[in-house]
C-alpha positions in Angstrom: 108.3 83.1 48.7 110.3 86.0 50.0 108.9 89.2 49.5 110.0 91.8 46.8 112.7 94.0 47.6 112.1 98.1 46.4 114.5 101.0 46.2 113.6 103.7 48.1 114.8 107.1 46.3 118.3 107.1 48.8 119.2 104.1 47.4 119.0 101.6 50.3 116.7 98.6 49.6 113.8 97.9 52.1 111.9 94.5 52.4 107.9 95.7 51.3 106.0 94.5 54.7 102.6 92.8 53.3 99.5 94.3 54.5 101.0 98.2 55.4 100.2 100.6 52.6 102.7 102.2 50.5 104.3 105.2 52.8 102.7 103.8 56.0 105.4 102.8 59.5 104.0 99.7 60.5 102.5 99.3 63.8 104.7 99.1 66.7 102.8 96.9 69.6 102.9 98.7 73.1 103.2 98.0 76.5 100.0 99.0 78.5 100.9 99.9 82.2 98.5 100.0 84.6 98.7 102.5 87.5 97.3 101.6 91.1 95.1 104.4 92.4 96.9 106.3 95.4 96.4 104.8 98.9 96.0 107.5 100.9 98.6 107.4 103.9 97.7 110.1 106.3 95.6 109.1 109.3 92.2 110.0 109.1 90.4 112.2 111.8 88.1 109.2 112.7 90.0 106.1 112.8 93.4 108.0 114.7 95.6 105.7 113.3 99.3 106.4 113.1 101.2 105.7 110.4 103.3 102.6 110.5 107.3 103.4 110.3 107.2 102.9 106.0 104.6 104.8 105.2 106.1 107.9 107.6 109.5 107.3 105.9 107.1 107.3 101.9 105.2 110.3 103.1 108.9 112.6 103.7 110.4 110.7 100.9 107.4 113.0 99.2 107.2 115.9 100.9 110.9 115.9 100.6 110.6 115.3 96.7 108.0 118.6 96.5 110.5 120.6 98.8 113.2 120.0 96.2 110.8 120.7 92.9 110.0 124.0 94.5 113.4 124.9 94.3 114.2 123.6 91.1 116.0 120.7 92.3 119.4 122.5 92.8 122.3 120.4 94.1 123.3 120.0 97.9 120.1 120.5 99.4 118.9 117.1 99.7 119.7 117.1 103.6 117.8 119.7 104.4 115.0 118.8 101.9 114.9 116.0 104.4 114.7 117.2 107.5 112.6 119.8 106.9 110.0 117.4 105.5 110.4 115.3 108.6 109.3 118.3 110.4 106.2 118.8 108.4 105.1 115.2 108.9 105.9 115.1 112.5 103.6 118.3 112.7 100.9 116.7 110.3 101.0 114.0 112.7 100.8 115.6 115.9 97.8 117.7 114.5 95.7 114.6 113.1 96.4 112.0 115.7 
């Protein structure tokens, strides 16, 4: 048996969902995502390690990313955004390892 059909005080006729009380949205399921915990990248003093060649390019894609929040990401500066975060991990990594 189909459910009853109500006017709603615009006119426009809504199907009455069972179970949801009068006046209530129904519940919308949601997608849970689940985050990985951060892997950290830098060497560590103890093991030496360098980087391999993807995590250097990850770790200036970042400090690239933070060089262009700082200045409100403005257009044309992604170049130099770039290289200057290539020079802060090259001197990260000359310090560490």
């Amino acid at each position: 048996m189909p459910s009853p059909i109500k006017s709603s005080p615009t006119g426009s006729k809504k199907p009455d969902p069972k179970g949801v009380a009068k006046g209530a949205t129904p519940a919308v399921p949601t997608a849970k995502v689940e985050v990985p915990a951060a892997k950290p990248v830098l060497p560590t003093p103890s093991t030496g390690k360098i980087p391999a060649p993807a995590e250097r390019t990850k770790m200036i894609a970042e400090a690239a990313y933070y060089l262009a929040q700082k200045r409100g990401f403005s257009h044309g500066h992604d170049l130099s955004d770039w290289v200057a975060a290539e020079k802060q991990v090259e001197a990260l990594l000359k310090r560490r390892g």
